[in-house]
Each structure stands twice: as structure tokens, then as C-alpha cells.
XYZ file of N, CA and C in Angstrom:
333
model
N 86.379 49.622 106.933
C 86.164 51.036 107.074
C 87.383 51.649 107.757
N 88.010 52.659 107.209
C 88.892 53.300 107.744
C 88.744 54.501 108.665
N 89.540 54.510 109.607
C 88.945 55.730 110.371
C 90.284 56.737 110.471
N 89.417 57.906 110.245
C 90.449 59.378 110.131
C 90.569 59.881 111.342
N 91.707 60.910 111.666
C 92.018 61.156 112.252
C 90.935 62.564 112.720
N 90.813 62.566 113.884
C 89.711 63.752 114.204
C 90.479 65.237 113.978
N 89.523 66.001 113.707
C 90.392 67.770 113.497
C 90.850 68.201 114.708
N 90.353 67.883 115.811
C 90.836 68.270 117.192
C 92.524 67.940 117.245
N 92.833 66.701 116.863
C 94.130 66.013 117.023
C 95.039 67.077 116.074
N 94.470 67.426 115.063
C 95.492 68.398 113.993
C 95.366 69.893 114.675
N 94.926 70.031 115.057
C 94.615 71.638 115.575
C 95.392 71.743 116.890
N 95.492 70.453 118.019
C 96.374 70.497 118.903
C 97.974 70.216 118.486
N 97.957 69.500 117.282
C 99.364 69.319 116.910
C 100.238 70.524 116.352
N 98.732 71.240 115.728
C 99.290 72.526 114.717
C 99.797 73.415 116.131
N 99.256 73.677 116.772
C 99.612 74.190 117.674
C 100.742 74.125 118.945
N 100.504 72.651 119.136
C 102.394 72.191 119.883
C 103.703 72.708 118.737
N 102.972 72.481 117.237
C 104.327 72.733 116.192
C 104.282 74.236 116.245
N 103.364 75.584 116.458
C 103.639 76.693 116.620
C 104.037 77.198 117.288
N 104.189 76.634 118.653
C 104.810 76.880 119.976
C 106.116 76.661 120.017
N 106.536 75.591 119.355
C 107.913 74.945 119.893
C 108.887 76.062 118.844
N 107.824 76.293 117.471
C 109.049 76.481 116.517
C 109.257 78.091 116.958
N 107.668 78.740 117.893
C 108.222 80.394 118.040
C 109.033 80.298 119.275
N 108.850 79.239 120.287
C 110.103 79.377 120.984
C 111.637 78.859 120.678
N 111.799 77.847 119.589
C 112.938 78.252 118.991
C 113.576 79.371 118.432
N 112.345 80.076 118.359
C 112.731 81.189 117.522
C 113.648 82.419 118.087
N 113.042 82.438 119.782
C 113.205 83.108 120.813
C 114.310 82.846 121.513
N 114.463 81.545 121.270
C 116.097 80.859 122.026
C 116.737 81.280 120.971
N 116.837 81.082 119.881
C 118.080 81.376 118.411
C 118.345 83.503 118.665
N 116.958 84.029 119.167
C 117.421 85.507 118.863
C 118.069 85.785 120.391
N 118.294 84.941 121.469
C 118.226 84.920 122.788
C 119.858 84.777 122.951
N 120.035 83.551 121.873
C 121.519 83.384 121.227
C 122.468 84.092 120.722
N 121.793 84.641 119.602
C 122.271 85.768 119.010
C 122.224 86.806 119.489
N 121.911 87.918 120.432
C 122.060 88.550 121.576
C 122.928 88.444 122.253
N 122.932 87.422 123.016
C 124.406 87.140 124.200
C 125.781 87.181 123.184
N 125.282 86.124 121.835
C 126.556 86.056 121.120
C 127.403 88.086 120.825
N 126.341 88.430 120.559
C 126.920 90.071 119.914
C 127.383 90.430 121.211
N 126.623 90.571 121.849
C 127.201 91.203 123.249
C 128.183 91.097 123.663
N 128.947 89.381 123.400
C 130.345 89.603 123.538
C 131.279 89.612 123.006
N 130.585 90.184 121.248
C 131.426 90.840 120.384
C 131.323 92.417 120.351
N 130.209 93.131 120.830
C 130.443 94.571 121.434
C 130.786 94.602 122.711
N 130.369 93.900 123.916
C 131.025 94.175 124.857
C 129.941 94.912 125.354
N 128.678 95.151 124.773
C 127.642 95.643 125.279
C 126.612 95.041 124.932
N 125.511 94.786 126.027
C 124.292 93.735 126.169
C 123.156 94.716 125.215
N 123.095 95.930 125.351
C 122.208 96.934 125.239
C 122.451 97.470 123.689
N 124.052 97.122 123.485
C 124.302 97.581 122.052
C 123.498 96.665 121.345
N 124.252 95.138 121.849
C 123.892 94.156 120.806
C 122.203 93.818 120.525
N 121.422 94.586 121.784
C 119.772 93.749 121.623
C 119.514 95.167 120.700
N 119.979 96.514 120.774
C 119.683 97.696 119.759
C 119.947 96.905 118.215
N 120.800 96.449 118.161
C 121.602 95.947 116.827
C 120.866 95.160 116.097
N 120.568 94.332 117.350
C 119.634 92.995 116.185
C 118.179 93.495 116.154
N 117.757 94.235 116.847
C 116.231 95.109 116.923
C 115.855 95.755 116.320
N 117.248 96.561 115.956
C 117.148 97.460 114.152
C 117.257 96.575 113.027
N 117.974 95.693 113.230
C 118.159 95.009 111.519
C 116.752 93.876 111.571
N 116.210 93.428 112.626
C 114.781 92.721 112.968
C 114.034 93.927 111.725
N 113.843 95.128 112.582
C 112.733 95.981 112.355
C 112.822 96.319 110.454
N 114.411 97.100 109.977
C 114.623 96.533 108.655
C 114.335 95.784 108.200
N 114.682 94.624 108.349
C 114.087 93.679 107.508
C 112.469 93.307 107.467
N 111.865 93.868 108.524
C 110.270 94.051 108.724
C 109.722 95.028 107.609
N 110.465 96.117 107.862
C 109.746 96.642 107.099
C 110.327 96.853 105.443
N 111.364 95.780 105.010
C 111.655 95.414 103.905
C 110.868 94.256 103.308
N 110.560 93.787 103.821
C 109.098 92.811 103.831
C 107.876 93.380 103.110
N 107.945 94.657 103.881
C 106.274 94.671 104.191
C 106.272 95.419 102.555
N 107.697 96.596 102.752
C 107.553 96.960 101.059
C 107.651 96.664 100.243
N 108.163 95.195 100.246
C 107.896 93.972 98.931
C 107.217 93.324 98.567
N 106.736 93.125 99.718
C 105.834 92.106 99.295
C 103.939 91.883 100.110
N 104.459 92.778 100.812
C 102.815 92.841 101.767
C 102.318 93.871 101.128
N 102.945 95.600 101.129
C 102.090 96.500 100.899
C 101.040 96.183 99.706
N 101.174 96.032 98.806
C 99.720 95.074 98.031
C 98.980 94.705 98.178
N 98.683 93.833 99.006
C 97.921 93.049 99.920
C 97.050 93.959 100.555
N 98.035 94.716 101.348
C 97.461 95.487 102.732
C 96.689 96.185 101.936
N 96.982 97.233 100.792
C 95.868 98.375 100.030
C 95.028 97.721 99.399
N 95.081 96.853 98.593
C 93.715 95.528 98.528
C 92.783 95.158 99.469
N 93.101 95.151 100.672
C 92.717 94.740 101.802
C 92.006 96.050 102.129
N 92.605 96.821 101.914
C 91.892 98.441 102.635
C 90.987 98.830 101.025
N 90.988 98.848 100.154
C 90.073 99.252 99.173
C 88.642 98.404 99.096
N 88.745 97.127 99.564
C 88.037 96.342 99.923
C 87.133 96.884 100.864
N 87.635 96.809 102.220
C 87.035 97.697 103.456
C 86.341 98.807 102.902
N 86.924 99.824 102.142
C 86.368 100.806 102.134
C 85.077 100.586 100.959
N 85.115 99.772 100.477
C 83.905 99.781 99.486
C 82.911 98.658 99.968
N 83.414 98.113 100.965
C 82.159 97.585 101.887
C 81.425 98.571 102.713
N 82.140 99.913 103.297
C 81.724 100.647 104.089
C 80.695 101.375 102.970
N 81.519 101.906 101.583
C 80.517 102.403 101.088
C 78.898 101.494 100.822
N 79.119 100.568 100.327
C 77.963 99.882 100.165
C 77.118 99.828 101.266
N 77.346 99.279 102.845
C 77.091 99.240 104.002
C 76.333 100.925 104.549
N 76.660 102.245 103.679
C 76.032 103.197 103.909
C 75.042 103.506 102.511
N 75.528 103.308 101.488
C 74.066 103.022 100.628
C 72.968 102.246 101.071
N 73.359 101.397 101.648
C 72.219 100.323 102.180
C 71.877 101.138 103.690
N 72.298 101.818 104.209
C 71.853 102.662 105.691
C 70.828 103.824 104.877
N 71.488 104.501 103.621
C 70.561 105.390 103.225
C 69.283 104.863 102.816
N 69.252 104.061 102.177
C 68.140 103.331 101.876
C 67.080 102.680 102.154
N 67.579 102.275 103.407
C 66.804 101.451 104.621
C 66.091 103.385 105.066
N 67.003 104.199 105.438
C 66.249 105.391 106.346
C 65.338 105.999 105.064
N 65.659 105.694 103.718
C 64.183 106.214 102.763
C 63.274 105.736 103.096
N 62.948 104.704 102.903
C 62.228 103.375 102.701
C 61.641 103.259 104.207
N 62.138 103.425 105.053
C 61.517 103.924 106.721
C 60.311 104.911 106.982
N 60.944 105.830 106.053
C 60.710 107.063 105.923
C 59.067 107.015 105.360
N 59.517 106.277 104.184
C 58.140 106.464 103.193
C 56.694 105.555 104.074
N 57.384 104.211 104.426
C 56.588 103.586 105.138
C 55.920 104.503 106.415
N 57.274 105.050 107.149
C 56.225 106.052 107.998
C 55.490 106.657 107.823
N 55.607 107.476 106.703
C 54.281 108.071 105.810
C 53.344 107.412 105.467
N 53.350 106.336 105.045
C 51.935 105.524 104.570
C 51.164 105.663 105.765
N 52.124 104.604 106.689
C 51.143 104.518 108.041
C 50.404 105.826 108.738
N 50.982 106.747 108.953
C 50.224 107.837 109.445
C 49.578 108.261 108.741
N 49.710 108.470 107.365
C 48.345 109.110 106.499
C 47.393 107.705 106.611
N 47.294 106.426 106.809
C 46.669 105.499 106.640
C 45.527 105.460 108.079
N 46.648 105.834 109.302
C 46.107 106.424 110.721
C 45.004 107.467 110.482
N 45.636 108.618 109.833
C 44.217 109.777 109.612
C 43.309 109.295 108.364
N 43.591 108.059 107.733
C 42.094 108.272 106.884
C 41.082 106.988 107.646
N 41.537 106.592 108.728
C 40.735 105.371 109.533
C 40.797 106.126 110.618
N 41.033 107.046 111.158
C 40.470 107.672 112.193
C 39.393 108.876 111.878
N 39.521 109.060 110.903
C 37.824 109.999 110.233
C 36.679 109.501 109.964
């Protein structure tokens, strides 16, 4: 019988490997920072510099290849909400009518 490895062990590993690689990530832009800086000669230029072309390329991303997603994602939502209030209207009919039974059911057993 072979024995597998438990999910706990992958979920702590996945996680030492997400840590290490976003703080590489943080040392390489930490790098690249100091490096510009002492090719402008300014600390403040160079973290503006790479913060704009960061944010560019963010949101060159997002218009290639996410926005799709994201309005899929939101047409979704919104037609759960609709359904989620058909089903609120429906439930308050259906409340409604039952309340009616019962009280006319109240005045013909209380006569």
C-alpha cells in the first residue's frame, strides 16, 4: 500500500513557494529602484518611473486580456441579483396569499 502525501503538506509548500517568489519579486523591484536612481540621480524619480510603467503595464493587461472576464463576471452577478429578486418577489406573493388563507381561515373558526 502506498501512502500519499497529505494536502496539508501541499498547501504549506504552495505557500512557502508564494512567499519566497513575491518576495523575490520585491527584492528584483527593490533592485531596480536603487539601480535607476543612480541613473537619474533621483530616488523619487526612479520609484515614479518604475510605478508608472508597473501601473501601464497593469492596466495593459487588464485591457487585453482581463476586461472579458471581469464583464462576464459582472453580467453573471447581475443576473443572479435579478433572479435572487424574482425569487424575493415571489416568496412576498406567496406570504401574502398564505396570510390570507390563514386569517380568513381564523374568522371562519372563530364564528
Amino acid at each position: 500500500m502506498e501512502n500519499k502525501p497529505s494536502g496539508g503538506r501541499f498547501i504549506a509548500s504552495l505557500l512557502f513557494f508564494g512567499t519566497t517568489a513575491a518576495i523575490a519579486i520585491l527584492l528584483l523591484l527593490a533592485a531596480l529602484v536603487v539601480w535607476l536612481s543612480s541613473v537619474t540621480g533621483s530616488f523619487i524619480a526612479s520609484a515614479l518611473i518604475l510605478g508608472g510603467f508597473f501601473a501601464l503595464l497593469a492596466l495593459v493587461i487588464y485591457l487585453l486580456a482581463i476586461r472579458d472576464a471581469v464583464d462576464h463576471i459582472r453580467s453573471q452577478a447581475e443576473t443572479v441579483y435579478e433572479v435572487a429578486r424574482a425569487a424575493q418577489t415571489g416568496y412576498e406573493w406567496l406570504a401574502g396569499k398564505v396570510s390570507l388563507f390563514l386569517r380568513l381561515r381564523e374568522e371562519l373558526h372563530s364564528k
